[in-house]
Short mmCIF file of C-alpha atoms in Angstrom, two decimals:
data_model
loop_
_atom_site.label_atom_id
_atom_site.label_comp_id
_atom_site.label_asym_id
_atom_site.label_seq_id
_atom_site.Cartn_x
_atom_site.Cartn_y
_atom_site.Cartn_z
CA UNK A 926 -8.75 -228.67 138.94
CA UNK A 927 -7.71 -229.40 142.54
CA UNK A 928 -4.26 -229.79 141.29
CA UNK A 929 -4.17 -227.01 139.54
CA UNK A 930 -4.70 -224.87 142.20
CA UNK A 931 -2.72 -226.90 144.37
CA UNK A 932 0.31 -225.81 141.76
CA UNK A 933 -0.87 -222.44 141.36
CA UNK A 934 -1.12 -221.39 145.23
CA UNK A 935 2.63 -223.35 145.61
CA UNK A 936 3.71 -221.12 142.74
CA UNK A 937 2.50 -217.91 144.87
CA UNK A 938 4.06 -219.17 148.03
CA UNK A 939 7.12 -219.83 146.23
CA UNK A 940 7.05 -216.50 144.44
CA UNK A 941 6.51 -214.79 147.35
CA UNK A 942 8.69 -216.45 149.75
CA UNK A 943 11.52 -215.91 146.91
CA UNK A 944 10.57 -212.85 146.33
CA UNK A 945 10.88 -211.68 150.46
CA UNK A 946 14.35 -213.12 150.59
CA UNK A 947 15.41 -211.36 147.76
CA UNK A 948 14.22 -208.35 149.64
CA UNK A 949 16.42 -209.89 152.66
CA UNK A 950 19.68 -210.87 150.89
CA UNK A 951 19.72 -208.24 148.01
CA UNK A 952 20.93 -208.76 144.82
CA UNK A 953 23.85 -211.39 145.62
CA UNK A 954 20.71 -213.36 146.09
CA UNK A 955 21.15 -216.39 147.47
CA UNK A 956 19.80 -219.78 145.20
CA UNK A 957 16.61 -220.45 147.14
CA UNK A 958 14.90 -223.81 146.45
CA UNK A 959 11.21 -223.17 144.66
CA UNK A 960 9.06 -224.07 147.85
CA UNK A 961 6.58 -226.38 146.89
CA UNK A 962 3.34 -225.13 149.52
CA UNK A 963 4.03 -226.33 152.77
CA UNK A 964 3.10 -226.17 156.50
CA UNK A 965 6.24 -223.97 157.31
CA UNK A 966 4.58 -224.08 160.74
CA UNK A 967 5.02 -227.92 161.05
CA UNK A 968 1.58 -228.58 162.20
CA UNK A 969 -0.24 -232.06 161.31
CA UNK A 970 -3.19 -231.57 158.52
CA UNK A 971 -6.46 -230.40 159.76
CA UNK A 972 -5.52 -228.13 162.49
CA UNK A 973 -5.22 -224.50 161.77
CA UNK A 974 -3.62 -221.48 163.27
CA UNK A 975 -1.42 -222.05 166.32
CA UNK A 976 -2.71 -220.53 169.39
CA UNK A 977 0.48 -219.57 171.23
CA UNK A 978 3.79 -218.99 169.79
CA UNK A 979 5.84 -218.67 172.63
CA UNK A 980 6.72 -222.61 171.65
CA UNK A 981 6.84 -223.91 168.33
CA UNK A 982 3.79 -224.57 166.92
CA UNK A 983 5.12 -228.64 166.54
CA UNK A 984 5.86 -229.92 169.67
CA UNK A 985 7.24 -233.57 170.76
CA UNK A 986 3.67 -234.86 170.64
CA UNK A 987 2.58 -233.62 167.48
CA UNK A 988 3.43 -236.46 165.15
CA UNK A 989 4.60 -234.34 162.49
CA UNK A 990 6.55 -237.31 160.99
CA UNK A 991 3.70 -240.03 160.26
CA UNK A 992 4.21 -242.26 157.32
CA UNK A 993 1.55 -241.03 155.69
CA UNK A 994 2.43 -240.94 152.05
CA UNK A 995 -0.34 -238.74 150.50
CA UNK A 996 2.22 -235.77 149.81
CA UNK A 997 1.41 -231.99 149.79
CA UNK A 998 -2.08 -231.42 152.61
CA UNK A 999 -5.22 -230.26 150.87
CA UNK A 1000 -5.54 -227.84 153.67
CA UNK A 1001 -3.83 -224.88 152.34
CA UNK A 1002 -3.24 -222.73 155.96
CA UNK A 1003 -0.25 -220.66 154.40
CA UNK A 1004 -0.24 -217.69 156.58
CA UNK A 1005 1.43 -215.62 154.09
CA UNK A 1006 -0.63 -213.03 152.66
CA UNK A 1007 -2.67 -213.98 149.50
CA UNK A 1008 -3.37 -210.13 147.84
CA UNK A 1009 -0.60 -210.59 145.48
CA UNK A 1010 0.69 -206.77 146.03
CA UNK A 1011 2.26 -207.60 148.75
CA UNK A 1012 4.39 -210.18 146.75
CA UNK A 1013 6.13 -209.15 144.10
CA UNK A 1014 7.65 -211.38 141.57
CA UNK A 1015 11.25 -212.35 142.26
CA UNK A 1016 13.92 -211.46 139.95
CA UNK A 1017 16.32 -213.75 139.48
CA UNK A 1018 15.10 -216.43 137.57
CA UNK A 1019 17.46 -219.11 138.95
CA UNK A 1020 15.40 -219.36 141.95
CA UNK A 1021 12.94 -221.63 140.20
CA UNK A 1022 15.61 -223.55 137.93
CA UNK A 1023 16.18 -226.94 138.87
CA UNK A 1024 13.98 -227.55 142.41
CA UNK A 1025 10.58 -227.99 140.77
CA UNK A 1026 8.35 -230.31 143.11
CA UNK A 1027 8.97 -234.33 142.71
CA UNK A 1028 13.44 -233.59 142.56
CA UNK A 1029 13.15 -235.52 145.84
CA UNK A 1030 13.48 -238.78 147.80
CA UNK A 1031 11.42 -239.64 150.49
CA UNK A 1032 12.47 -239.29 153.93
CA UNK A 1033 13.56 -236.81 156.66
CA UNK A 1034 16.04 -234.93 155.95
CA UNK A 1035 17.81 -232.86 159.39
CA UNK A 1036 19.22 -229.07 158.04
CA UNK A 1037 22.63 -227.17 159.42
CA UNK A 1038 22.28 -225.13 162.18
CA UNK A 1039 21.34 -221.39 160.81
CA UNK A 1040 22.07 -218.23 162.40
CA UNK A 1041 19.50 -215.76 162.82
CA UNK A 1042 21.36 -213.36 164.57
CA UNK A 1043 19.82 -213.35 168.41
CA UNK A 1044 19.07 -217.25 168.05
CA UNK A 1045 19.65 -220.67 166.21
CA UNK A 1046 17.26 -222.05 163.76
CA UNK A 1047 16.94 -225.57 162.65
CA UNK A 1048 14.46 -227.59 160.22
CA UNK A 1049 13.78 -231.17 159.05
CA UNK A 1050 12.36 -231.34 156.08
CA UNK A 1051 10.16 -234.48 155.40
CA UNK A 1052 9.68 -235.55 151.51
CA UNK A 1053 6.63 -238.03 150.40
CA UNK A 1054 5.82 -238.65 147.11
CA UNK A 1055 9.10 -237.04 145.95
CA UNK A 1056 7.90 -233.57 147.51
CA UNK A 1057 8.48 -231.36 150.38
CA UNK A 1058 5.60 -232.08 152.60
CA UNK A 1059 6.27 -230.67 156.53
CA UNK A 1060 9.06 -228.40 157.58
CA UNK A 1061 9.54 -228.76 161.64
CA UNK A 1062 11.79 -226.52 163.72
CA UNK A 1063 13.98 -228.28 165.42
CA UNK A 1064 15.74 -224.84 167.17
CA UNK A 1065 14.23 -221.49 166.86
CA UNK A 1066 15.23 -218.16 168.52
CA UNK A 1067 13.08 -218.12 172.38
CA UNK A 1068 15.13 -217.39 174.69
CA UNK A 1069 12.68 -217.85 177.70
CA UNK A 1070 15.64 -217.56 180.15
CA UNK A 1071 15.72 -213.70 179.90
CA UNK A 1072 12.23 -213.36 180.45
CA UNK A 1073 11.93 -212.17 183.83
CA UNK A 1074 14.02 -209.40 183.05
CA UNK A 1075 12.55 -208.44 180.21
CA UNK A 1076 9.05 -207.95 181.87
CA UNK A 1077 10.20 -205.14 183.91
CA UNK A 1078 11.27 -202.61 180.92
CA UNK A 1079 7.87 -201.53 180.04
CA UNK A 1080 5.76 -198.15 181.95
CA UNK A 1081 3.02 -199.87 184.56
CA UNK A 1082 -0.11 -198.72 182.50
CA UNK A 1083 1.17 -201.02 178.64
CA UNK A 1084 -0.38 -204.36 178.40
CA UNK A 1085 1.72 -207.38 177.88
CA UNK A 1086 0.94 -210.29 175.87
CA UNK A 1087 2.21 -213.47 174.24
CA UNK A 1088 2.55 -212.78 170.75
CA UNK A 1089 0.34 -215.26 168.92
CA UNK A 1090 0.56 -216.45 165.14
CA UNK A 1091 -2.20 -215.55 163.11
CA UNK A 1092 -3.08 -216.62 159.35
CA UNK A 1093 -4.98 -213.86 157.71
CA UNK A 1094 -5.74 -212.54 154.56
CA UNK A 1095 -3.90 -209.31 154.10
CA UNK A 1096 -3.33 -206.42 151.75
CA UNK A 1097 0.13 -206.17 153.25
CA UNK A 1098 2.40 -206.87 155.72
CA UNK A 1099 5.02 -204.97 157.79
CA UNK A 1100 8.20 -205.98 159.09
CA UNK A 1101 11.57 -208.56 158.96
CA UNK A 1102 12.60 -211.56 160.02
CA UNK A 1103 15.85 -212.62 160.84
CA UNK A 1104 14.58 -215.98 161.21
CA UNK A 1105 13.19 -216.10 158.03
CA UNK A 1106 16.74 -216.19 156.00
CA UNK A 1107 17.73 -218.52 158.71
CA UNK A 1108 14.78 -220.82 158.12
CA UNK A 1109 15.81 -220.81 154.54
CA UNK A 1110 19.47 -221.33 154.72
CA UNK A 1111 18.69 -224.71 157.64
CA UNK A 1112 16.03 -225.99 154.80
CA UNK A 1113 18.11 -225.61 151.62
CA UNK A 1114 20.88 -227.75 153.61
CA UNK A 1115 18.31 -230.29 154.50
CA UNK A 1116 16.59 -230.14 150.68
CA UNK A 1117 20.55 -230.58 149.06
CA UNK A 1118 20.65 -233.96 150.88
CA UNK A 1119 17.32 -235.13 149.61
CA UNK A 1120 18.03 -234.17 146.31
CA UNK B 665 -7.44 -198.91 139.53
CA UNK B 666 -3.58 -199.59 139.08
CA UNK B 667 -1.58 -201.84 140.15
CA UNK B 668 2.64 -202.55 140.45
CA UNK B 669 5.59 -204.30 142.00
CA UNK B 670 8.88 -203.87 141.53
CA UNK B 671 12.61 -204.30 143.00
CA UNK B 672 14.02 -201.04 143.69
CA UNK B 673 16.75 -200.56 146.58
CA UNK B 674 16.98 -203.79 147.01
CA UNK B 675 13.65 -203.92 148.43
CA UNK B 676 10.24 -204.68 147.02
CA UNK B 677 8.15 -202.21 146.29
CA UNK B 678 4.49 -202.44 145.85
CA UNK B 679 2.22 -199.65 144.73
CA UNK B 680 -2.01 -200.05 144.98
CA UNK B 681 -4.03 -197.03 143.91
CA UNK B 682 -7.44 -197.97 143.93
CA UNK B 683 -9.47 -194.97 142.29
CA UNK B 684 -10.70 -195.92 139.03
CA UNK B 685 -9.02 -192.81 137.15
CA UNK B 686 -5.58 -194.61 137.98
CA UNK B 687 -3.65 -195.68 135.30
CA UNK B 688 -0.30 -197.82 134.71
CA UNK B 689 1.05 -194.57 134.04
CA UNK B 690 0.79 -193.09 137.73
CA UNK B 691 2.33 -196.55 139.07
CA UNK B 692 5.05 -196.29 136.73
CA UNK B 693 5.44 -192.43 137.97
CA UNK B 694 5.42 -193.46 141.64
CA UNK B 695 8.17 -196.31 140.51
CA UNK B 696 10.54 -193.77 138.79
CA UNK B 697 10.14 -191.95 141.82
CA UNK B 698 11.27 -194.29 143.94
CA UNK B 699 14.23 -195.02 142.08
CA UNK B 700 15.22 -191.52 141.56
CA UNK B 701 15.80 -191.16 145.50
CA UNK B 702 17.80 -194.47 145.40
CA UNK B 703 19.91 -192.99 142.95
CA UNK B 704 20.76 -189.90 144.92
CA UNK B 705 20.51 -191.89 148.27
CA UNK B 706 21.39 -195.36 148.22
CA UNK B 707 24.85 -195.68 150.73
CA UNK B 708 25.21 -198.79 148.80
CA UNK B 709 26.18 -197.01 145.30
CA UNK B 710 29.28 -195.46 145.40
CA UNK B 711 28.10 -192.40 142.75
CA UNK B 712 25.13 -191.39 145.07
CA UNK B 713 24.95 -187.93 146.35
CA UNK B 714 24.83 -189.81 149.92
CA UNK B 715 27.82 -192.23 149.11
CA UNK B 716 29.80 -188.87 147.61
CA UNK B 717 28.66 -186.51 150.97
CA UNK B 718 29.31 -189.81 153.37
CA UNK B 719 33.42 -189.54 151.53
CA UNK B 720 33.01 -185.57 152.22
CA UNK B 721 33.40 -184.64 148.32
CA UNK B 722 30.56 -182.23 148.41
CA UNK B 723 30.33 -178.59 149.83
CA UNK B 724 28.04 -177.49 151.99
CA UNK B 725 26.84 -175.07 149.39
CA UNK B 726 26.84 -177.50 146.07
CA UNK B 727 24.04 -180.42 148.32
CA UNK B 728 20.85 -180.81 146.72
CA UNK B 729 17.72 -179.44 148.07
CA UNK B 730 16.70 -183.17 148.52
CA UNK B 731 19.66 -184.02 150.64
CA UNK B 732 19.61 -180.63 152.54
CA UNK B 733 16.41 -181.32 153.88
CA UNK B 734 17.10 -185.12 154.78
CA UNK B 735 20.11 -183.57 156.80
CA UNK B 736 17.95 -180.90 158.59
CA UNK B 737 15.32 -184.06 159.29
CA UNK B 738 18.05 -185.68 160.69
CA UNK B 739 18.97 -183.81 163.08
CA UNK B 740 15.33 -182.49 163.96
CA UNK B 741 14.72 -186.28 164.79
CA UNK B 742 18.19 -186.81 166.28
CA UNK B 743 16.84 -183.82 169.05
CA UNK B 744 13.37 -184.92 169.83
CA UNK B 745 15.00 -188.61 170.32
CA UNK B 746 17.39 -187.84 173.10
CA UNK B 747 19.47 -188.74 170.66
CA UNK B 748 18.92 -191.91 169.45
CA UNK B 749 17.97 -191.38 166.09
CA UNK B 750 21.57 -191.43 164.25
CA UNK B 751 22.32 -190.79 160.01
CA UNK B 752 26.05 -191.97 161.35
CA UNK B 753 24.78 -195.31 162.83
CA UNK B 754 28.02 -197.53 162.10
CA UNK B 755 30.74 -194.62 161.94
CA UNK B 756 29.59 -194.22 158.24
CA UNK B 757 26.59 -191.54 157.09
CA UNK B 758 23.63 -193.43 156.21
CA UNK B 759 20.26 -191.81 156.72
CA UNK B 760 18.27 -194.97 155.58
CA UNK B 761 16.31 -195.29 158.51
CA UNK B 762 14.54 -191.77 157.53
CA UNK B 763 14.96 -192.00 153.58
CA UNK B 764 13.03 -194.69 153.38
CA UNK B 765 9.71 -193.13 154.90
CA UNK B 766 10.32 -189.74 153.59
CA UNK B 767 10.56 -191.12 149.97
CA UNK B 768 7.17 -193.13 150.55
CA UNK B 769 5.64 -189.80 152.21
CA UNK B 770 6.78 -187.73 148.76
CA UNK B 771 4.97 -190.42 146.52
CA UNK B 772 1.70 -190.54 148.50
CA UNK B 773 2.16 -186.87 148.03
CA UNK B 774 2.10 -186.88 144.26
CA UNK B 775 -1.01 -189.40 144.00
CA UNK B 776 -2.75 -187.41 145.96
CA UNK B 777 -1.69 -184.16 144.03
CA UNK B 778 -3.08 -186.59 141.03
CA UNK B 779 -6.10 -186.31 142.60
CA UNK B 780 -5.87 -189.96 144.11
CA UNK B 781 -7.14 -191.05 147.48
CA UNK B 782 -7.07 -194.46 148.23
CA UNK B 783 -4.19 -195.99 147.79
CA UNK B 784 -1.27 -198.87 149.12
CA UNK B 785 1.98 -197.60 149.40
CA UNK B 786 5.56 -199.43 150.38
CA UNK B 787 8.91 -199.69 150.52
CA UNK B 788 10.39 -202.88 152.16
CA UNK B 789 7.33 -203.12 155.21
CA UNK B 790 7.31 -199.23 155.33
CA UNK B 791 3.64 -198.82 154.81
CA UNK B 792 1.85 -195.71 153.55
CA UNK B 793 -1.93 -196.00 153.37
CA UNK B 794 -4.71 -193.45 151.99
CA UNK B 795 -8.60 -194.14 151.89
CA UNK B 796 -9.80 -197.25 151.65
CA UNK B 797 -8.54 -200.63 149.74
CA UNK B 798 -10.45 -202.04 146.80
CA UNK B 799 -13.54 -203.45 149.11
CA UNK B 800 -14.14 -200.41 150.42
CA UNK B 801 -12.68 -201.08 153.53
CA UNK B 802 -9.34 -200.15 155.80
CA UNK B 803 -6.24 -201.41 154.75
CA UNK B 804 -5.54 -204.60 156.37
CA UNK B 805 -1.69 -204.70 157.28
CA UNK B 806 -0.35 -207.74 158.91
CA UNK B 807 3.19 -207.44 161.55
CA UNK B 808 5.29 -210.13 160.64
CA UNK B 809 6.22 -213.00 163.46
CA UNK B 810 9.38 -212.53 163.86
CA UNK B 811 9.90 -216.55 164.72
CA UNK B 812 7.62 -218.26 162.63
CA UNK B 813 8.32 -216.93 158.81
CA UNK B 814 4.98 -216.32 156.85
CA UNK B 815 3.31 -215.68 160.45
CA UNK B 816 1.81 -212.45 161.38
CA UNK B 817 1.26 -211.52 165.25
CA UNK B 818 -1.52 -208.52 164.47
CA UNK B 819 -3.40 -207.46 162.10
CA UNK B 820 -3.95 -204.08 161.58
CA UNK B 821 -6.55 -202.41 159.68
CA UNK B 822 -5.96 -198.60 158.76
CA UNK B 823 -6.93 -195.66 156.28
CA UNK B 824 -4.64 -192.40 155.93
CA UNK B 825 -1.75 -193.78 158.27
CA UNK B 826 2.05 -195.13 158.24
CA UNK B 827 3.19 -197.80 159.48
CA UNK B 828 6.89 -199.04 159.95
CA UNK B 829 8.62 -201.95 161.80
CA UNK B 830 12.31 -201.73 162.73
CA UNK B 831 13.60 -204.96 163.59
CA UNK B 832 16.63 -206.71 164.56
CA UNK B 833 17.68 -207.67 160.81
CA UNK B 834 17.66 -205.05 158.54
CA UNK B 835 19.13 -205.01 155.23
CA UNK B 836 21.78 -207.28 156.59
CA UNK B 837 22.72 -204.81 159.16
CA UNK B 838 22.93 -204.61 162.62
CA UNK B 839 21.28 -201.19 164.38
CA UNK B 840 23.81 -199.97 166.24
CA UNK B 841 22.96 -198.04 169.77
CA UNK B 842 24.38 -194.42 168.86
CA UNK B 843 25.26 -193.96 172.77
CA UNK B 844 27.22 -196.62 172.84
CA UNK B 845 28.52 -197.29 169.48
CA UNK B 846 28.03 -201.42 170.48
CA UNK B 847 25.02 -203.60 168.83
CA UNK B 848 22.01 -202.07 169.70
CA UNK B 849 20.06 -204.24 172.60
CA UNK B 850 19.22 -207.53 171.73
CA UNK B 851 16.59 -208.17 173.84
CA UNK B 852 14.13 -206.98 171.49
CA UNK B 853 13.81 -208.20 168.34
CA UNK B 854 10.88 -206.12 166.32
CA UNK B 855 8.80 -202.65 166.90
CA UNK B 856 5.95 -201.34 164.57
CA UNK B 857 5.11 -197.94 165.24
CA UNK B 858 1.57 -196.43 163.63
CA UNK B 859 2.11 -192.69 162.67
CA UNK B 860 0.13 -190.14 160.97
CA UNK B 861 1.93 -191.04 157.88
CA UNK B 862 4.73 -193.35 157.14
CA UNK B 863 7.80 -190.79 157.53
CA UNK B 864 6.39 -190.28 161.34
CA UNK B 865 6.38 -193.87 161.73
CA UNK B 866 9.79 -194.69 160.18
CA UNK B 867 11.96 -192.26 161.93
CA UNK B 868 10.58 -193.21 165.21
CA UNK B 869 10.57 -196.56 164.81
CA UNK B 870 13.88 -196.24 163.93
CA UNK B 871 14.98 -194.44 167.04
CA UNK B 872 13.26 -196.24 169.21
CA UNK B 873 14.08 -199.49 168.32
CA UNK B 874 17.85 -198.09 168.98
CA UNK B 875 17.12 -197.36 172.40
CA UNK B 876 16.36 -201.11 173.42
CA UNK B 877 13.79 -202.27 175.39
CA UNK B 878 12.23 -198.68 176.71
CA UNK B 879 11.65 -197.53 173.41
CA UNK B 880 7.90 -198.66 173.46
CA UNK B 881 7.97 -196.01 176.57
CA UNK B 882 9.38 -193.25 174.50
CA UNK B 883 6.75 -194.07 172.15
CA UNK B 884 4.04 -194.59 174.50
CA UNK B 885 4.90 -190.44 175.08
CA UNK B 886 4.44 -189.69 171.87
CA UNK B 887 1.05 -188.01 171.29
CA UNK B 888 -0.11 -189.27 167.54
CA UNK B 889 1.99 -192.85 167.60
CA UNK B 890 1.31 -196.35 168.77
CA UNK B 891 3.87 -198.72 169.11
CA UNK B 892 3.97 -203.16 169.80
CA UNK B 893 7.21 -203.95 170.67
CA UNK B 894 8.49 -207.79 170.59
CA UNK B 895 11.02 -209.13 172.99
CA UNK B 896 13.33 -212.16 172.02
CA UNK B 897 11.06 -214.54 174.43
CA UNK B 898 7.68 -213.49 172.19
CA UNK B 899 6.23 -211.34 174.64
CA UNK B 900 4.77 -208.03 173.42
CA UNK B 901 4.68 -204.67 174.90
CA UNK B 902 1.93 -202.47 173.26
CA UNK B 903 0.94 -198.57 173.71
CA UNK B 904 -2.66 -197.60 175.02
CA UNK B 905 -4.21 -196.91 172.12
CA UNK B 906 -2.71 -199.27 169.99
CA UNK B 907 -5.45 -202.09 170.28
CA UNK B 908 -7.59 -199.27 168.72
CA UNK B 909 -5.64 -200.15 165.01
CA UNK B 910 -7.02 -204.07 165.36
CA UNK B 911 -10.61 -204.01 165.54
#
């Protein structure tokens, strides 16, 4: 039963991570690989949501690339929302052909560089048990440099913050992510050499 | 209770109407809907009334009602934004970034005119909301991380609002700073504004995302919106009374 839901909450995050780059690309979709359920925020299993994002949630010390062999983490932390309204169904049916869960051999596997318009992203993908099991970001869009200048655009009186990442469950969700195709395009290079 | 998604502009779609009277029938309705303004409006097919005004084939006299009143919208929106809010945002007429909530607005319109009142309504992140979801509470509306995909930053919960997010990436295009005619500022990378409804919400967000950084000011001004802007370091400028949308 375990497994089952295992494969039925990988088909939703697939489906739904599919089905938001469709929405991103349009219909000259680009050939996603099926996303097996995944950490996409690299952390190790047990922990939960990341605190602060102004880093990426794996950092040098989180030993994100163990050689621990047990495959997909029981502890399911996908941030994405779970109502299923707010993920429709892709609908190009090539997205699944082909990339089904156990295509792959074990290892790390380092992606291209992807442009996400204001930044550089960059993933390693690590396979166990013939599955995608941790996504890390090697380069992500955070360009801390500006910062100082940035600070000083906003009226005295509006509070400033951090933005921090959050896993909810959610009837919807609003907004894009340049980083998002990005993150797709750096995995699917690193997932082509595994395959 | 009915429930639908669908592909339409290029964008997913996703209509929720709780009340029990609702049938597959009004979703379907609402979906038709939608693709009935991307027919006439889409700048992306070349036989839309938009593609055929953007070329300058139609009168004056021979636009549709439809498109008459996107145009006076426009430029209603184009004065109260200093400017910033442009239909000609790359040199070519596109009035997307007002089409999209005025289309949602017209559907939550008919569902209500169907007697509906609670009820999930969008178009690509623009968010219309009525009533309450289907456990009786506020719609809960995450904003996307724009770093981290499948993050959210906020969560918002809301009943009888709009909500948009203009971001850096949209549709593949670049917003363009009408002042300037360059890239718009890239020193931002995502605002949400919360409106009354969503066609509020879109066409400012829309506008103010063009003016760079500032734009949470503008919207700050605005009596009736509430704005959280994200810079490209991940820090966050909110209005006043935003926080009052995440309890």
């Amino acid at each position: 039963m375990k497994n089952l839901r295992k494969i039925a909450l990988s088909l939703a995050v697939m489906f739904g991570f599919a089905g938001y780059i469709h929405q991103l690309r349009g219909d000259d979709g680009i050939k996603v690989p099926a996303l097996p359920t995944t950490n996409t925020s690299g952390q190790t299993t047990g922990s939960t949501t990341p605190s602060t994002t102004t880093t990426p949630s794996i950092s040098g010390g989180d030993d994100s690339s163990s050689e621990d062999d047990s495959g997909p983490t029981g502890n399911q932390t996908t941030p994405t929302p779970t109502n299923t309204s707010a993920n429709p169904s892709p609908t190009s049916g090539s997205m699944m052909g082909g990339q089904m869960m156990g295509q792959y051999r074990n290892g790390s596997y380092t992606g291209a560089v992807a442009d996400a318009f204001y930044g550089n992203v960059q993933v390693r993908a690590k396979i166990s048990g013939g599955k995608l099991v941790d996504v890390q970001f090697l380069q992500y869009p955070n360009d801390r440099g500006h910062s100082i200048e940035i600070n000083n655009y906003a009226m005295p009186l509006l509070t400033q913050e951090a933005i921090q990442a959050q896993s909810a469950n959610v009837n919807g969700v609003s907004g894009a992510s340049a980083t998002s195709y990005a993150f797709v395009q750096s995995l699917q290079s690193a997932l082509q050499q595994a395959s | 209770m009915a429930r639908g998604t669908a592909t339409i502009m290029t964008m997913p779609v996703v209509v929720d109407i709780v009340d029990p009277t609702a049938s597959e029938a009004d979703v379907i309705a609402a979906f038709n809907a939608f693709r009935a303004v991307d027919e006439q409006f889409s700048p992306f097919r070349e036989q839309s009334e938009v593609s055929r005004y953007g070329r300058g084939g139609i009168a004056e006299a021979d636009l549709s009602s439809d498109l008459a009143e996107v145009l006076r919208k426009a430029q209603v929106t184009k004065e109260e934004t200093e400017g910033y809010f442009d239909i000609y945002p790359s040199g070519r007429f596109d009035p997307s970034g007002l089409v999209k909530g005025w289309a949602i607005q017209r559907v939550a319109d008919m569902l209500r005119s169907r007697g509906f009142q609670n009820f999930y309504l969008e178009v690509g992140g623009d968010i219309q909301v009525a009533g309450h979801n289907q456990d009786d509470q506020p719609w809960s509306i995450g904003i996307r991380h724009p770093f981290q995909p499948g993050a959210m930053v906020k969560v918002l919960r809301l009943s009888n609002r709009g909500v948009a997010t203009s971001g850096t990436y949209e549709r593949g295009r670049h917003i363009f700073n009408p002042h300037t005619h360059q890239p718009a500022d890239d020193r931002i990378v995502s605002l949400t504004v919360i409106g009354p409804n969503v066609y509020e919400a879109d066409r400012f967000a829309t506008a103010a995302f063009a003016m760079g950084p500032t734009g949470i000011n503008f919207i700050q001004r605005q009596p009736g919106l509430e704005g959280y802007l994200i810079d490209r370091s991940g820090q966050a400028t909110m209005t006043t009374g935003f926080d009052d949308f995440t309890r």
